[in-house]
Amino acid sequence: MEQAIGVFDSGIGGLTVLKAIKKQLPHENLIYLGDTARVPYGNKSKDNIIRYSIENTQFLLKHNIKILVVACNTSTAISLNILKEKFAIPILGVIEPGARRALEVTRSGRIGIIGTEATIKSGAYVRVLKDMRKDVIVFSKACPLFVPVVEEGLTNGKIAEEIVKHYLESFNTHFIDTMILGCTHYPLLKGLIKEYFKGSVKVVDSANETAKAVKELLENNRMLNYAKSDGISKFFVTDAAERFLKIGKTILGSSMEEVQLVTVEK
C-alpha cells in the first residue's frame, strides 16, 4: 500500500521515531506533523492534550494515511485510547514498546522513568510495566526543562549538562539499572544521560521499539509498501518552520529538505 504512515508529536522529538521507522521500513512513505505552536504538551491540561491530539490526527487523515503513530509520550499517555475509539485506522503509541524493551534489559527489576509532567502524572508507564511484570519497582520523575532545551537546539554544553544533573541525581539513591526516556525529545539528550550514569544504567528510548511495532503491524495486516524505490517523507509544523528544519537536519540529515507551515486548530 502506497499510502503514508502518519506520525505526530508536540514538536521535534518525534523525528527520532520517524528516523527509526525510515531505517526499518525504507520503502514506506511518511508524513510528519510537529505541533510546534503548542509545544510542550507536558504542562498542558488533560482536556487540551486530548483536543490537540484529535486535531493532529484529523490533519493527518486528510493526507490519506494508512496508520497513525502517536510519537509523543504525553499524547500516548492521555489520548491514545480516545484516538483509537474515535478513528477507524490502526493507531500505535510509544509507551508500550518502550516499557516492553525496558523489561527485556533490566536485571534487577528496578526501573527509572523520566518524562513530562503530564506523562509522569498519568502513571501510564507504571501501569503498563506492572501489567507486564508485577514485581517491577519503578521510580518516576518529571523533567519539564528537557523539552525546551531540545526545541532550542541546546543539546550539548554546560546548560544541558547542568539540567541533566539536576533531574537525574535523585536516581542515585534508587539503584536503578534501567532508565526509560519517557519522551521522544529525550533521546536527543541520550549521550549526556548515559554519560551521567557512567555506564551503570541501560538507557531505553522507545523509537526503535516503536518502529519494530509499526513493521509488525504492517506485515500482519498486509499493508506494506512493496515499491522498490525509497519512500517519500513530508514534514509539516504549526510554527517556527525554519528552526524546525535546522534542528531536524541534524537528526535526519540531507533527507529533510522542506518543512511546510500549517494550521491544525479548528
CSV table of C-alpha atoms in Angstrom, one decimal:
chain,number,residue,atom,x,y,z
A,1,MET,CA,0.0,0.0,0.0
A,2,GLU,CA,1.5,3.3,-1.1
A,3,GLN,CA,-0.5,5.3,1.5
A,4,ALA,CA,1.8,7.0,4.0
A,5,ILE,CA,2.4,6.3,7.7
A,6,GLY,CA,1.3,9.3,9.7
A,7,VAL,CA,3.4,10.5,12.7
A,8,PHE,CA,2.7,13.4,15.0
A,9,ASP,CA,4.5,14.9,18.0
A,10,SER,CA,4.3,18.1,20.0
A,11,GLY,CA,7.5,19.2,18.4
A,12,ILE,CA,10.8,18.0,17.0
A,13,GLY,CA,11.3,15.0,19.3
A,14,GLY,CA,9.1,12.6,17.2
A,15,LEU,CA,11.7,12.8,14.5
A,16,THR,CA,13.6,10.2,16.5
A,17,VAL,CA,10.7,7.9,15.9
A,18,LEU,CA,10.4,8.8,12.3
A,19,LYS,CA,14.1,8.1,11.8
A,20,ALA,CA,13.8,4.7,13.3
A,21,ILE,CA,10.8,3.9,11.1
A,22,LYS,CA,12.7,5.0,8.0
A,23,LYS,CA,15.5,2.7,8.9
A,24,GLN,CA,13.2,-0.3,9.5
A,25,LEU,CA,10.9,0.5,6.5
A,26,PRO,CA,12.9,2.4,3.9
A,27,HIS,CA,10.2,2.0,1.2
A,28,GLU,CA,7.4,3.5,3.2
A,29,ASN,CA,6.1,7.0,2.6
A,30,LEU,CA,5.9,9.1,5.8
A,31,ILE,CA,4.0,12.3,6.8
A,32,TYR,CA,5.2,14.0,10.0
A,33,LEU,CA,3.4,16.7,11.9
A,34,GLY,CA,5.1,18.7,14.6
A,35,ASP,CA,2.7,20.8,16.7
A,36,THR,CA,5.4,23.4,17.4
A,37,ALA,CA,2.9,26.2,18.0
A,38,ARG,CA,1.7,24.4,21.2
A,39,VAL,CA,4.8,22.6,22.4
A,40,PRO,CA,5.4,21.5,25.1
A,41,TYR,CA,2.3,19.3,25.8
A,42,GLY,CA,3.7,18.1,29.1
A,43,ASN,CA,2.5,21.1,31.1
A,44,LYS,CA,-0.9,21.4,29.4
A,45,SER,CA,-4.3,20.3,30.8
A,46,LYS,CA,-5.7,16.8,30.0
A,47,ASP,CA,-8.5,18.3,28.0
A,48,ASN,CA,-6.2,20.4,25.9
A,49,ILE,CA,-3.8,17.5,25.2
A,50,ILE,CA,-6.8,15.4,24.0
A,51,ARG,CA,-8.0,18.2,21.8
A,52,TYR,CA,-4.5,18.7,20.3
A,53,SER,CA,-4.2,15.0,19.7
A,54,ILE,CA,-7.6,14.8,17.9
A,55,GLU,CA,-6.8,17.9,15.8
A,56,ASN,CA,-3.4,16.5,14.8
A,57,THR,CA,-5.0,13.1,13.8
A,58,GLN,CA,-7.7,14.8,11.8
A,59,PHE,CA,-5.0,16.8,9.9
A,60,LEU,CA,-3.0,13.7,9.0
A,61,LEU,CA,-6.1,11.8,8.0
A,62,LYS,CA,-6.7,14.4,5.3
A,63,HIS,CA,-3.5,13.1,3.8
A,64,ASN,CA,-5.0,9.6,3.5
A,65,ILE,CA,-2.6,7.9,5.9
A,66,LYS,CA,-2.9,4.1,6.4
A,67,ILE,CA,-1.8,4.0,10.1
A,68,LEU,CA,-1.0,6.6,12.7
A,69,VAL,CA,1.9,6.7,15.1
A,70,VAL,CA,1.5,8.9,18.1
A,71,ALA,CA,5.2,9.8,18.6
A,72,CYS,CA,4.5,11.7,21.8
A,73,ASN,CA,4.6,10.1,25.2
A,74,THR,CA,2.2,12.7,26.7
A,75,SER,CA,-0.3,12.3,23.9
A,76,THR,CA,0.0,8.5,24.2
A,77,ALA,CA,-0.5,8.5,27.9
A,78,ILE,CA,-3.5,10.9,27.8
A,79,SER,CA,-5.1,10.4,24.4
A,80,LEU,CA,-4.3,7.0,22.8
A,81,ASN,CA,-7.4,5.1,23.9
A,82,ILE,CA,-9.6,8.1,22.9
A,83,LEU,CA,-8.0,8.3,19.5
A,84,LYS,CA,-8.4,4.5,19.0
A,85,GLU,CA,-12.1,4.8,19.8
A,86,LYS,CA,-12.7,7.8,17.6
A,87,PHE,CA,-10.8,6.9,14.5
A,88,ALA,CA,-11.0,3.8,12.3
A,89,ILE,CA,-7.4,3.4,11.3
A,90,PRO,CA,-4.7,1.4,13.2
A,91,ILE,CA,-3.0,3.6,15.9
A,92,LEU,CA,0.2,3.0,17.8
A,93,GLY,CA,1.7,4.8,20.7
A,94,VAL,CA,5.2,4.8,22.1
A,95,ILE,CA,4.7,3.8,25.7
A,96,GLU,CA,4.1,0.0,25.4
A,97,PRO,CA,7.1,-0.7,23.1
A,98,GLY,CA,9.5,1.2,25.4
A,99,ALA,CA,8.2,-0.5,28.5
A,100,ARG,CA,8.5,-3.9,26.9
A,101,ARG,CA,12.1,-3.2,26.0
A,102,ALA,CA,13.0,-2.0,29.5
A,103,LEU,CA,11.7,-5.2,31.0
A,104,GLU,CA,13.8,-7.2,28.5
A,105,VAL,CA,17.0,-5.5,29.5
A,106,THR,CA,16.6,-4.9,33.3
A,107,ARG,CA,18.3,-7.5,35.6
A,108,SER,CA,17.3,-6.1,39.0
A,109,GLY,CA,13.7,-5.0,38.0
A,110,ARG,CA,14.4,-1.5,39.3
A,111,ILE,CA,13.5,0.9,36.5
A,112,GLY,CA,13.6,4.7,36.3
A,113,ILE,CA,11.3,6.7,34.1
A,114,ILE,CA,11.7,10.3,33.1
A,115,GLY,CA,9.1,12.2,31.2
A,116,THR,CA,6.9,15.3,31.0
A,117,GLU,CA,4.8,16.4,34.0
A,118,ALA,CA,1.6,15.1,32.2
A,119,THR,CA,3.2,11.7,31.3
A,120,ILE,CA,4.5,11.1,34.8
A,121,LYS,CA,1.3,12.3,36.5
A,122,SER,CA,-0.8,9.9,34.3
A,123,GLY,CA,1.1,6.9,35.7
A,124,ALA,CA,0.8,5.3,32.2
A,125,TYR,CA,4.3,3.7,32.2
A,126,VAL,CA,3.9,2.4,35.7
A,127,ARG,CA,0.6,0.7,34.8
A,128,VAL,CA,2.0,-0.8,31.6
A,129,LEU,CA,5.1,-2.1,33.4
A,130,LYS,CA,3.2,-3.6,36.3
A,131,ASP,CA,0.7,-5.3,33.9
A,132,MET,CA,3.7,-6.9,32.2
A,133,ARG,CA,5.6,-7.8,35.4
A,134,LYS,CA,4.1,-7.5,38.8
A,135,ASP,CA,7.3,-7.4,40.9
A,136,VAL,CA,9.0,-4.5,39.0
A,137,ILE,CA,10.0,-1.5,41.1
A,138,VAL,CA,9.5,1.9,39.3
A,139,PHE,CA,10.8,5.3,40.1
A,140,SER,CA,9.4,8.2,38.1
A,141,LYS,CA,10.5,11.9,37.7
A,142,ALA,CA,9.2,14.7,35.6
A,143,CYS,CA,11.9,16.7,33.8
A,144,PRO,CA,10.0,19.7,32.3
A,145,LEU,CA,13.1,21.6,31.1
A,146,PHE,CA,14.3,18.9,28.8
A,147,VAL,CA,11.8,19.6,26.0
A,148,PRO,CA,12.5,23.4,25.7
A,149,VAL,CA,16.3,22.6,25.8
A,150,VAL,CA,15.9,20.2,22.8
A,151,GLU,CA,13.5,22.5,21.0
A,152,GLU,CA,16.1,25.3,21.2
A,153,GLY,CA,18.8,23.0,20.0
A,154,LEU,CA,20.8,23.2,23.2
A,155,THR,CA,21.5,19.5,23.5
A,156,ASN,CA,25.3,19.9,24.2
A,157,GLY,CA,27.2,22.2,26.5
A,158,LYS,CA,27.1,23.3,30.1
A,159,ILE,CA,23.4,24.3,30.2
A,160,ALA,CA,22.2,20.8,29.1
A,161,GLU,CA,24.8,19.1,31.4
A,162,GLU,CA,23.6,21.0,34.5
A,163,ILE,CA,19.9,20.4,33.7
A,164,VAL,CA,20.6,16.7,33.2
A,165,LYS,CA,22.5,16.5,36.5
A,166,HIS,CA,19.7,18.5,38.3
A,167,TYR,CA,17.0,16.0,37.3
A,168,LEU,CA,18.9,12.7,37.4
A,169,GLU,CA,20.9,13.0,40.7
A,170,SER,CA,17.9,11.8,42.7
A,171,PHE,CA,18.1,8.4,41.0
A,172,ASN,CA,21.5,7.7,42.5
A,173,THR,CA,19.8,6.6,45.7
A,174,HIS,CA,17.3,4.3,43.9
A,175,PHE,CA,19.9,1.8,42.5
A,176,ILE,CA,18.1,1.5,39.2
A,177,ASP,CA,19.7,-0.5,36.4
A,178,THR,CA,17.5,0.7,33.5
A,179,MET,CA,16.1,4.2,32.6
A,180,ILE,CA,13.2,4.7,30.2
A,181,LEU,CA,13.3,8.0,28.3
A,182,GLY,CA,9.6,8.7,28.5
A,183,CYS,CA,9.5,11.5,26.0
A,184,THR,CA,10.6,11.4,22.3
A,185,HIS,CA,12.5,14.6,22.8
A,186,TYR,CA,14.8,13.0,25.4
A,187,PRO,CA,16.8,10.7,23.0
A,188,LEU,CA,18.4,13.9,21.8
A,189,LEU,CA,19.9,14.2,25.3
A,190,LYS,CA,20.8,10.5,25.4
A,191,GLY,CA,24.5,11.0,25.2
A,192,LEU,CA,24.5,13.3,28.3
A,193,ILE,CA,22.2,11.0,30.2
A,194,LYS,CA,24.3,7.9,29.5
A,195,GLU,CA,27.4,9.9,30.4
A,196,TYR,CA,25.8,10.9,33.7
A,197,PHE,CA,25.2,7.3,34.7
A,198,LYS,CA,28.7,6.3,33.6
A,199,GLY,CA,27.6,3.0,32.1
A,200,SER,CA,25.8,1.7,35.2
A,201,VAL,CA,22.3,2.2,33.8
A,202,LYS,CA,20.9,0.9,30.5
A,203,VAL,CA,19.1,3.8,28.7
A,204,VAL,CA,16.0,2.8,26.8
A,205,ASP,CA,14.2,5.0,24.3
A,206,SER,CA,11.0,3.9,22.5
A,207,ALA,CA,11.9,4.9,19.0
A,208,ASN,CA,13.5,1.6,17.7
A,209,GLU,CA,10.9,-0.5,19.6
A,210,THR,CA,8.0,1.6,18.1
A,211,ALA,CA,9.5,1.2,14.6
A,212,LYS,CA,9.5,-2.6,15.2
A,213,ALA,CA,5.9,-2.5,16.3
A,214,VAL,CA,5.0,-0.5,13.1
A,215,LYS,CA,6.7,-3.0,10.9
A,216,GLU,CA,4.9,-5.9,12.6
A,217,LEU,CA,1.5,-4.2,12.3
A,218,LEU,CA,2.0,-3.5,8.6
A,219,GLU,CA,3.2,-7.1,7.9
A,220,ASN,CA,0.4,-8.7,9.9
A,221,ASN,CA,-2.2,-6.6,8.1
A,222,ARG,CA,-0.6,-6.9,4.6
A,223,MET,CA,-0.2,-3.1,4.4
A,224,LEU,CA,3.5,-2.9,3.5
A,225,ASN,CA,4.6,-0.7,0.6
A,226,TYR,CA,6.3,-3.1,-1.8
A,227,ALA,CA,7.7,-0.4,-4.1
A,228,LYS,CA,11.5,-0.8,-4.7
A,229,SER,CA,12.2,2.9,-4.5
A,230,ASP,CA,12.8,4.8,-1.3
A,231,GLY,CA,9.8,6.2,0.4
A,232,ILE,CA,9.0,10.0,0.4
A,233,SER,CA,8.8,11.9,3.6
A,234,LYS,CA,6.8,15.1,4.1
A,235,PHE,CA,7.1,17.4,7.1
A,236,PHE,CA,4.5,19.9,8.5
A,237,VAL,CA,4.7,22.2,11.5
A,238,THR,CA,2.4,24.6,13.1
A,239,ASP,CA,5.1,27.2,13.9
A,240,ALA,CA,8.8,28.1,13.5
A,241,ALA,CA,9.4,26.1,10.3
A,242,GLU,CA,12.9,27.4,9.8
A,243,ARG,CA,14.1,26.4,13.2
A,244,PHE,CA,12.5,23.0,12.9
A,245,LEU,CA,14.2,22.5,9.6
A,246,LYS,CA,17.6,23.5,11.0
A,247,ILE,CA,17.4,21.2,14.0
A,248,GLY,CA,15.6,18.5,12.0
A,249,LYS,CA,18.5,18.3,9.6
A,250,THR,CA,20.9,17.4,12.5
A,251,ILE,CA,18.6,14.5,13.3
A,252,LEU,CA,17.7,13.2,9.8
A,253,GLY,CA,20.5,14.7,7.6
A,254,SER,CA,20.0,15.6,4.0
A,255,SER,CA,16.8,13.6,3.6
A,256,MET,CA,15.0,16.5,5.2
A,257,GLU,CA,14.7,19.3,2.6
A,258,GLU,CA,11.5,21.2,3.2
A,259,VAL,CA,9.0,21.9,6.0
A,260,GLN,CA,5.6,23.3,5.4
A,261,LEU,CA,3.8,25.6,7.9
A,262,VAL,CA,0.1,24.6,8.5
A,263,THR,CA,-2.8,25.3,10.9
A,264,VAL,CA,-4.5,22.4,12.6
A,265,GLU,CA,-6.7,24.1,15.1
A,266,LYS,CA,-10.4,24.4,14.2
